[in-house]
mmCIF file of C-alpha atoms in Angstrom:
data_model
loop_
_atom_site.group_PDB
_atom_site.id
_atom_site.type_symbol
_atom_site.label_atom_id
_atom_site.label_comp_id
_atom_site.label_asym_id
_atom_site.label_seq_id
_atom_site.Cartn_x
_atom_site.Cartn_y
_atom_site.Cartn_z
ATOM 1 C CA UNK I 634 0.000 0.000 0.000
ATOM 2 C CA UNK I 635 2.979 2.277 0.689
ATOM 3 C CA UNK I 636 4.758 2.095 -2.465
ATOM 4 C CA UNK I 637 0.851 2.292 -4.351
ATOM 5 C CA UNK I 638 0.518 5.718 -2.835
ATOM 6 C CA UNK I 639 4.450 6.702 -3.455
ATOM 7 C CA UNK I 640 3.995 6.446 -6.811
ATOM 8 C CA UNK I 641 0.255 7.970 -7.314
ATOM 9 C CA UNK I 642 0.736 11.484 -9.297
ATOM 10 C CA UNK I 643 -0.097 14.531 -7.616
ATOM 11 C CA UNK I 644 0.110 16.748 -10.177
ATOM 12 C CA UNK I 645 0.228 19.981 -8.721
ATOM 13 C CA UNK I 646 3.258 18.692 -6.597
ATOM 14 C CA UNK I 647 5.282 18.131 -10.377
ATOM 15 C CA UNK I 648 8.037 20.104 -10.902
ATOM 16 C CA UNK I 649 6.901 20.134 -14.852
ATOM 17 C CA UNK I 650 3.360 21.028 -13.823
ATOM 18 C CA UNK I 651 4.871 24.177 -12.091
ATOM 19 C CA UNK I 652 7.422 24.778 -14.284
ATOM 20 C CA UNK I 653 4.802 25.209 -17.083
ATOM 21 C CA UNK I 654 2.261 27.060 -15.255
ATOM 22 C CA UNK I 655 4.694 29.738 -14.123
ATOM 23 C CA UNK I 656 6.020 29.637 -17.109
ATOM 24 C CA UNK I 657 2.731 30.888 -19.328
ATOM 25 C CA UNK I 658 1.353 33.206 -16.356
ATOM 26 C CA UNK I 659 4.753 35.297 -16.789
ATOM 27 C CA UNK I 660 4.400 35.102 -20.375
ATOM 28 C CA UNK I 661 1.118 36.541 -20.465
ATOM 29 C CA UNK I 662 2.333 39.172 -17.336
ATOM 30 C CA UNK I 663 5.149 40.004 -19.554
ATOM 31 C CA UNK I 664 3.298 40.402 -23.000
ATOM 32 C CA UNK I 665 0.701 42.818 -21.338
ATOM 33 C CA UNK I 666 3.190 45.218 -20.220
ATOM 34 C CA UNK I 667 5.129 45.028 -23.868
ATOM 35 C CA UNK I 668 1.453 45.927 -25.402
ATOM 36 C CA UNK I 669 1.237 49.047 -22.450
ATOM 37 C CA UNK I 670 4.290 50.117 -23.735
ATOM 38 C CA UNK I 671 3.408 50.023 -27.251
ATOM 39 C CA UNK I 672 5.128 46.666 -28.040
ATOM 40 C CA UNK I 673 2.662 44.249 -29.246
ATOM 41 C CA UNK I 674 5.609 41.420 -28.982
ATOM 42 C CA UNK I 675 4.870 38.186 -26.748
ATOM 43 C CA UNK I 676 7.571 36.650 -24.411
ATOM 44 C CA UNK I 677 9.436 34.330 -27.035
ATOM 45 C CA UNK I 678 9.348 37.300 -29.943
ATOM 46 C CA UNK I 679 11.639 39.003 -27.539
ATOM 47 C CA UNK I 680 13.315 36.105 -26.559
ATOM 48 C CA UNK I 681 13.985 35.713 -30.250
ATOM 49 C CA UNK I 682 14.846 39.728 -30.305
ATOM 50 C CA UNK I 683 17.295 39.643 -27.372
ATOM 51 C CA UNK I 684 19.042 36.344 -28.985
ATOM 52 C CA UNK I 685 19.971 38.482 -32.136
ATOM 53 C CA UNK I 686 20.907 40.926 -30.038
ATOM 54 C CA UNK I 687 23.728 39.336 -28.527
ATOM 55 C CA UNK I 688 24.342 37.865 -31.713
ATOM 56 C CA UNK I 689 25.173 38.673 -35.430
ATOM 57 C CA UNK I 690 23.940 36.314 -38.247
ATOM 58 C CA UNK I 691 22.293 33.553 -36.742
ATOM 59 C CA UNK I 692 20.357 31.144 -38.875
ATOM 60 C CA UNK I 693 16.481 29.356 -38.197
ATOM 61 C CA UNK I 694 18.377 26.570 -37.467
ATOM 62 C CA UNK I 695 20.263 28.227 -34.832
ATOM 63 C CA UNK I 696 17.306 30.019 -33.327
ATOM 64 C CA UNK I 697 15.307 27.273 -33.650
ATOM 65 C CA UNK I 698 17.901 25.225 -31.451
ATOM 66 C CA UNK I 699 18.843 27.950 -29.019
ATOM 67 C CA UNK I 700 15.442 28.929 -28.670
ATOM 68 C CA UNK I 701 14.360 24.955 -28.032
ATOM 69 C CA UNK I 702 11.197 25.337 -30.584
ATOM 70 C CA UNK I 703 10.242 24.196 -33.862
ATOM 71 C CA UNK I 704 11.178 25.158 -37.466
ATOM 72 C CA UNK I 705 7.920 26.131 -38.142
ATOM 73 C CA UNK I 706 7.012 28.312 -35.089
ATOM 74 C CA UNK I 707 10.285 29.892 -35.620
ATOM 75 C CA UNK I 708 9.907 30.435 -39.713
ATOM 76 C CA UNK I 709 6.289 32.305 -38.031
ATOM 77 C CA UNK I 710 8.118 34.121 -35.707
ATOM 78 C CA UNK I 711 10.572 35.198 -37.321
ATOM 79 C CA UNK I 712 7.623 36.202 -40.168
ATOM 80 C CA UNK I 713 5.827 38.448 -37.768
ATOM 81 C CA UNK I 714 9.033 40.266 -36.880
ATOM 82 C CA UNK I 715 10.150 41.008 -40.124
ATOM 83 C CA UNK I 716 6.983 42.234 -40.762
ATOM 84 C CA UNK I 717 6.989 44.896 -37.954
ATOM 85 C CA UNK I 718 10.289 45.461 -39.550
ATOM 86 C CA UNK I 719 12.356 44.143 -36.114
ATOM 87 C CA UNK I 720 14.380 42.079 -38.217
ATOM 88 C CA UNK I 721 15.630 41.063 -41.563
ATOM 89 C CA UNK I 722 16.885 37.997 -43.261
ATOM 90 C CA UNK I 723 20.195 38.041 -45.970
ATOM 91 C CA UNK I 724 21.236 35.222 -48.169
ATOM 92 C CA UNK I 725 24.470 33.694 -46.891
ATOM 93 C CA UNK I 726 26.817 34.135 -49.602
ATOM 94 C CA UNK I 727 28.066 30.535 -49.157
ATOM 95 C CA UNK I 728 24.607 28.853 -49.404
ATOM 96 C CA UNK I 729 21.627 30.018 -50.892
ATOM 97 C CA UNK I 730 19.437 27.845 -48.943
ATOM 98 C CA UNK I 731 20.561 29.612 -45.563
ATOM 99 C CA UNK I 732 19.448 33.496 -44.582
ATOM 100 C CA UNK I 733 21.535 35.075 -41.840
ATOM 101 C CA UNK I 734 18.624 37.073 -39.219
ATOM 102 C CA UNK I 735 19.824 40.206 -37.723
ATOM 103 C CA UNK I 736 17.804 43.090 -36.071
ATOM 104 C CA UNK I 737 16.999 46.379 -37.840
ATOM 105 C CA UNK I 738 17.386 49.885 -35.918
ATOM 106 C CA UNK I 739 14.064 49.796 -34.840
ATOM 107 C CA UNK I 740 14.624 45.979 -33.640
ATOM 108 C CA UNK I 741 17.931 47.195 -31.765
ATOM 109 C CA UNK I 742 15.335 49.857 -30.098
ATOM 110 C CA UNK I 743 12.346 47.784 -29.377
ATOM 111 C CA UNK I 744 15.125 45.555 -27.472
ATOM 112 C CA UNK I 745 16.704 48.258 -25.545
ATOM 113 C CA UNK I 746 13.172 49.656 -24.401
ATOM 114 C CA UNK I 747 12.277 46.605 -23.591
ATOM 115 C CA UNK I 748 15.263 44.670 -21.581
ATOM 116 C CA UNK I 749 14.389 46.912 -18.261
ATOM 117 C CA UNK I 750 10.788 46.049 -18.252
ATOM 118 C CA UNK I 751 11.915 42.526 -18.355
ATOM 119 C CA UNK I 752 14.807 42.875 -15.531
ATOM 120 C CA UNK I 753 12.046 44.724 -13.247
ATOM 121 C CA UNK I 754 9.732 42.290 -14.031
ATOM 122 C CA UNK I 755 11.734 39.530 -12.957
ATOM 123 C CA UNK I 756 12.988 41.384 -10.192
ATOM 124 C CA UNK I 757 9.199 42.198 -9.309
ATOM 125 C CA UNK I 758 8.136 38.589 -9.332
ATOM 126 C CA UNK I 759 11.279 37.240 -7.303
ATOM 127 C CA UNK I 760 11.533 39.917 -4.678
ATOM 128 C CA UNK I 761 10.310 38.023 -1.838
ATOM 129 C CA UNK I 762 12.392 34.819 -2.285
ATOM 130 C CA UNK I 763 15.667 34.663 -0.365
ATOM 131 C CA UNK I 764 18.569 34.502 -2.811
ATOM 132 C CA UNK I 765 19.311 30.737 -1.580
ATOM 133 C CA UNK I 766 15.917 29.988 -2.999
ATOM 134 C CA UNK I 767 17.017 31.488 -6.149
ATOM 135 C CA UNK I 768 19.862 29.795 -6.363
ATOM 136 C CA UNK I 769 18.398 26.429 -5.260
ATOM 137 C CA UNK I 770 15.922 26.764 -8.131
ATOM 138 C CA UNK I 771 18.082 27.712 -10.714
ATOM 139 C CA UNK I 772 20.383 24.936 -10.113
ATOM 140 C CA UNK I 773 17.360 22.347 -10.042
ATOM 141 C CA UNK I 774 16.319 23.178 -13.219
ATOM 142 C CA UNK I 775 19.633 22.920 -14.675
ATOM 143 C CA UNK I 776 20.442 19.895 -13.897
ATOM 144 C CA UNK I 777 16.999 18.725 -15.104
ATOM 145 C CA UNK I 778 17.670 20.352 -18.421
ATOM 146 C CA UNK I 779 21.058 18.743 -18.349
ATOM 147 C CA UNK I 780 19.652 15.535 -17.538
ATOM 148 C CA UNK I 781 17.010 15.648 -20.429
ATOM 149 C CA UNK I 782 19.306 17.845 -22.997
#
């Protein structure tokens, strides 16, 4: 009977579970205040935005990998951005199959606007955990995503 109830799911005591639902609520959180401040961007355009950011001529392939999604979400959100005219794609000159993505001026901009409502955000959300719980956190979900990477 012991080991029955030891391995009965409780769902809302998975780390997964949690992990996802914190996950989409500071999505959302953080997608409303990019709208307030006249950004209508989501959490993973700027996650895409910020990765260009730090770096110069990445591929879909790339994003798609460091970003941990689909070619086909990425190829649409990478669609939408150019669009608003965030980014731009340019053929590699050593295969015409590949496009390197960079940011435009006004992708540069959105980013810089935008990176302090994200660091008081996360500040905001994490102010009344003890730095040890930080820290204990983080390093769980590392070595989960080490473990499954």
């Amino acid at each position: 009977m012991d080991r029955q109830n030891k391995n009965q799911l409780i769902l809302e005591q998975a780390i997964g579970f949690n992990v996802n639902r914190t996950a989409y609520l500071m999505s959302e959180e953080i997608g409303r205040r990019f709208r307030a401040h006249g950004y209508p961007l989501s959490a993973q355009d700027f996650g895409i935005l910020h990765l260009l950011w730090k770096n110069k001529d990445l591929t879909q392939m790339e994003i798609a990998a460091r970003m941990m999604r689909n070619k086909t979400t990425i190829t649409r959100r990478l669609n939408g951005l150019e669009n608003k005219g965030l980014l731009y794609r340019s053929p590699s000159p050593r295969d015409r199959r590949y496009f390197f993505i960079n940011l435009t001026d006004k992708g540069n901009t959105a980013v810089s606007a935008l990176s302090p409502l994200v660091a008081e955000f996360q500040q905001e959300v994490s102010s009344d955990i003890s730095d040890e719980d930080k820290t204990i956190t983080l390093n769980t979900l590392k070595k989960i995503i080490a473990k499954l990477s």
